[in-house]
Amino acid sequence: MAQRRRLPGKLRILPQELLRPRHGLGAEGSRGDRRQPRRRFRRPLERRSAGPVRAWRRSRPHVRQFIEAVHAAGIATCVASSARVSKMHITLGQTGLLPLFEHALFSSTMVSRGKPFPDLFLHAASTMGFAPADCIVIEDSVAGTLAGIAAGMRVFSYYGDPHSDRDGLTEAGGILFHDMRELAGLVPIP
């Protein structure tokens, strides 16, 4: 049986929402009300050819550089998202970030309670062999920030999206940042 290689350092948990394309139309619903599905947008997007959609989907600026710096430092990463793994494969694949994370994708479908409960982050940390106190969560939602704080992890909250709830992220207890270049200075990368 192959031995699992443990990477030195701390685990960085990135929400799939932070890595998704800007202004993407998903099936989960709008940022303002996640309970109302955007099903009306799903079919037209599925019918489009892959070329235009792939060109339209880009990750947020400087995300790849940050992730590559974290990987170069030998720090383990994963994505812990409310989305299904199949959707993460599509979204991360279209942004070109899937190869950086396909080894460690965690969905709220793997736990009994999703965000704002800490279950997803605790499951991801446990599966990857890290104590919650050794993990850093990078989030863009109030629910995710609350989940990371409840899990006992240090949480950095992205508010660079025009639809972000900066006040809610502050109240939830996240360390705010608005640019991935700024995050690189906040997160301790050896």
Short mmCIF file of C-alpha atoms in Angstrom, two decimals:
data_model
loop_
_atom_site.label_atom_id
_atom_site.label_comp_id
_atom_site.label_asym_id
_atom_site.label_seq_id
_atom_site.Cartn_x
_atom_site.Cartn_y
_atom_site.Cartn_z
CA MET A 1 0.00 0.00 0.00
CA ALA A 2 1.35 3.42 -0.91
CA GLN A 3 2.25 5.74 1.95
CA ARG A 4 0.61 9.13 2.09
CA ARG A 5 3.16 11.93 1.93
CA ARG A 6 2.54 14.68 4.46
CA LEU A 7 3.51 18.12 3.32
CA PRO A 8 5.24 20.42 5.79
CA GLY A 9 3.60 23.54 7.07
CA LYS A 10 -0.02 24.40 7.50
CA LEU A 11 -3.05 23.57 5.42
CA ARG A 12 -4.65 26.36 3.43
CA ILE A 13 -8.35 25.85 2.75
CA LEU A 14 -9.68 27.81 -0.18
CA PRO A 15 -13.39 28.07 -0.89
CA GLN A 16 -14.38 27.18 -4.40
CA GLU A 17 -16.36 30.43 -4.48
CA LEU A 18 -13.15 32.45 -4.28
CA LEU A 19 -11.71 30.51 -7.19
CA ARG A 20 -14.76 30.66 -9.40
CA PRO A 21 -14.96 33.00 -12.35
CA ARG A 22 -15.99 36.55 -11.77
CA HIS A 23 -19.57 37.29 -12.74
CA GLY A 24 -20.22 33.60 -13.33
CA LEU A 25 -23.78 32.37 -13.53
CA GLY A 26 -24.16 29.36 -11.30
CA ALA A 27 -27.06 27.18 -10.35
CA GLU A 28 -26.78 27.94 -6.62
CA GLY A 29 -28.49 31.30 -6.73
CA SER A 30 -27.49 34.90 -6.42
CA ARG A 31 -25.16 36.15 -3.68
CA GLY A 32 -28.03 37.98 -2.07
CA ASP A 33 -30.35 34.99 -1.73
CA ARG A 34 -28.82 31.53 -2.09
CA ARG A 35 -32.18 29.87 -1.45
CA GLN A 36 -33.56 30.89 -4.85
CA PRO A 37 -31.93 28.74 -7.56
CA ARG A 38 -30.91 30.37 -10.82
CA ARG A 39 -32.18 27.43 -12.81
CA ARG A 40 -33.27 29.71 -15.62
CA PHE A 41 -29.59 30.34 -16.40
CA ARG A 42 -28.45 26.72 -16.21
CA ARG A 43 -29.86 25.43 -19.49
CA PRO A 44 -28.64 28.26 -21.75
CA LEU A 45 -25.12 27.90 -20.34
CA GLU A 46 -25.15 24.12 -20.76
CA ARG A 47 -26.17 24.53 -24.40
CA ARG A 48 -23.30 26.87 -25.23
CA SER A 49 -20.24 25.45 -26.85
CA ALA A 50 -17.21 25.01 -24.58
CA GLY A 51 -15.13 27.62 -26.43
CA PRO A 52 -17.04 30.79 -25.55
CA VAL A 53 -17.75 29.65 -22.00
CA ARG A 54 -14.10 28.76 -21.44
CA ALA A 55 -13.01 32.17 -22.70
CA TRP A 56 -15.65 33.87 -20.57
CA ARG A 57 -14.61 32.07 -17.37
CA ARG A 58 -11.48 33.42 -15.74
CA SER A 59 -10.36 33.21 -12.14
CA ARG A 60 -10.02 36.33 -10.09
CA PRO A 61 -6.80 38.27 -10.64
CA HIS A 62 -3.64 36.96 -8.97
CA VAL A 63 -5.27 33.79 -7.58
CA ARG A 64 -3.01 31.46 -9.57
CA GLN A 65 0.15 33.29 -8.50
CA PHE A 66 -0.85 33.04 -4.84
CA ILE A 67 -1.68 29.33 -5.09
CA GLU A 68 1.56 28.59 -6.93
CA ALA A 69 3.55 30.44 -4.22
CA VAL A 70 1.81 28.40 -1.52
CA HIS A 71 2.52 25.16 -3.39
CA ALA A 72 6.14 26.15 -4.00
CA ALA A 73 6.53 26.60 -0.22
CA GLY A 74 5.36 22.99 0.23
CA ILE A 75 2.11 23.96 1.92
CA ALA A 76 -0.86 21.65 1.43
CA THR A 77 -4.05 23.13 -0.01
CA CYS A 78 -7.58 22.04 -0.68
CA VAL A 79 -10.92 23.47 -1.73
CA ALA A 80 -13.81 23.17 0.72
CA SER A 81 -16.99 24.33 -0.98
CA SER A 82 -20.74 24.27 -0.62
CA ALA A 83 -20.84 23.16 -4.27
CA ARG A 84 -20.87 19.54 -5.39
CA VAL A 85 -17.55 18.05 -6.46
CA SER A 86 -18.86 17.71 -10.02
CA LYS A 87 -19.53 21.45 -10.15
CA MET A 88 -16.08 22.20 -8.71
CA HIS A 89 -14.56 20.13 -11.52
CA ILE A 90 -16.43 22.20 -14.09
CA THR A 91 -15.75 25.61 -12.55
CA LEU A 92 -12.14 25.01 -11.60
CA GLY A 93 -11.58 23.30 -14.95
CA GLN A 94 -12.89 26.28 -16.86
CA THR A 95 -10.66 28.66 -14.91
CA GLY A 96 -7.63 26.40 -15.41
CA LEU A 97 -7.19 25.91 -11.65
CA LEU A 98 -8.42 22.31 -11.39
CA PRO A 99 -4.95 20.73 -11.70
CA LEU A 100 -3.90 22.69 -8.61
CA PHE A 101 -6.67 21.21 -6.47
CA GLU A 102 -8.10 18.03 -7.96
CA HIS A 103 -6.20 16.03 -5.34
CA ALA A 104 -8.24 17.59 -2.54
CA LEU A 105 -11.80 18.74 -3.19
CA PHE A 106 -14.26 18.71 -0.30
CA SER A 107 -17.98 19.36 -0.70
CA SER A 108 -20.65 20.11 1.87
CA THR A 109 -22.35 16.99 0.50
CA MET A 110 -19.69 15.02 2.42
CA VAL A 111 -20.87 16.27 5.82
CA SER A 112 -24.21 16.47 7.58
CA ARG A 113 -24.18 20.25 8.04
CA GLY A 114 -22.82 22.80 5.61
CA LYS A 115 -21.58 26.32 6.21
CA PRO A 116 -21.98 28.25 8.57
CA PHE A 117 -21.35 25.11 10.63
CA PRO A 118 -17.68 24.09 10.90
CA ASP A 119 -18.25 20.48 9.76
CA LEU A 120 -16.89 20.88 6.22
CA PHE A 121 -13.66 22.59 7.29
CA LEU A 122 -13.13 20.12 10.14
CA HIS A 123 -13.69 17.22 7.72
CA ALA A 124 -11.20 18.64 5.21
CA ALA A 125 -8.54 19.24 7.88
CA SER A 126 -9.02 15.81 9.44
CA THR A 127 -8.90 14.02 6.08
CA MET A 128 -5.69 15.79 5.16
CA GLY A 129 -4.15 15.12 8.57
CA PHE A 130 -4.04 18.62 10.07
CA ALA A 131 -5.26 20.06 13.35
CA PRO A 132 -7.78 22.90 12.92
CA ALA A 133 -5.42 25.35 14.67
CA ASP A 134 -2.84 24.67 11.93
CA CYS A 135 -5.25 25.61 9.14
CA ILE A 136 -5.93 28.86 7.38
CA VAL A 137 -9.24 29.41 5.61
CA ILE A 138 -9.60 31.86 2.73
CA GLU A 139 -13.28 32.74 2.29
CA ASP A 140 -15.51 35.15 0.46
CA SER A 141 -18.80 34.54 2.25
CA VAL A 142 -20.15 35.34 5.68
CA ALA A 143 -21.31 31.74 6.15
CA GLY A 144 -17.86 30.42 5.23
CA THR A 145 -16.13 32.91 7.50
CA LEU A 146 -18.38 31.88 10.38
CA ALA A 147 -17.67 28.21 9.62
CA GLY A 148 -13.91 28.74 9.63
CA ILE A 149 -13.99 30.70 12.89
CA ALA A 150 -16.23 28.04 14.48
CA ALA A 151 -13.74 25.38 13.36
CA GLY A 152 -10.96 27.17 15.25
CA MET A 153 -9.11 28.18 12.11
CA ARG A 154 -7.64 31.53 11.12
CA VAL A 155 -9.90 33.05 8.45
CA PHE A 156 -9.00 35.57 5.75
CA SER A 157 -12.12 37.06 4.15
CA TYR A 158 -12.07 38.38 0.58
CA TYR A 159 -14.25 41.42 -0.07
CA GLY A 160 -12.97 42.41 -3.52
CA ASP A 161 -16.17 41.38 -5.29
CA PRO A 162 -18.67 44.26 -5.69
CA HIS A 163 -21.37 42.01 -4.20
CA SER A 164 -19.35 41.18 -1.08
CA ASP A 165 -20.83 41.85 2.34
CA ARG A 166 -17.84 43.63 3.86
CA ASP A 167 -19.70 44.51 7.07
CA GLY A 168 -20.94 40.94 7.44
CA LEU A 169 -17.43 39.56 6.89
CA THR A 170 -16.09 41.95 9.52
CA GLU A 171 -18.79 40.99 12.02
CA ALA A 172 -18.13 37.29 11.32
CA GLY A 173 -14.53 37.78 12.46
CA GLY A 174 -12.53 37.37 9.27
CA ILE A 175 -9.28 39.18 8.51
CA LEU A 176 -10.32 41.30 5.53
CA PHE A 177 -8.45 41.65 2.25
CA HIS A 178 -9.54 42.84 -1.20
CA ASP A 179 -6.69 41.75 -3.50
CA MET A 180 -4.86 38.43 -3.77
CA ARG A 181 -1.56 40.31 -3.81
CA GLU A 182 -2.48 41.72 -0.41
CA LEU A 183 -3.27 38.22 0.86
CA ALA A 184 0.20 37.02 -0.04
CA GLY A 185 1.53 39.53 2.51
CA LEU A 186 -0.97 38.51 5.22
CA VAL A 187 -0.63 34.73 5.05
CA PRO A 188 2.63 33.40 6.46
CA ILE A 189 4.33 31.68 3.53
CA PRO A 190 7.87 30.51 4.38
#
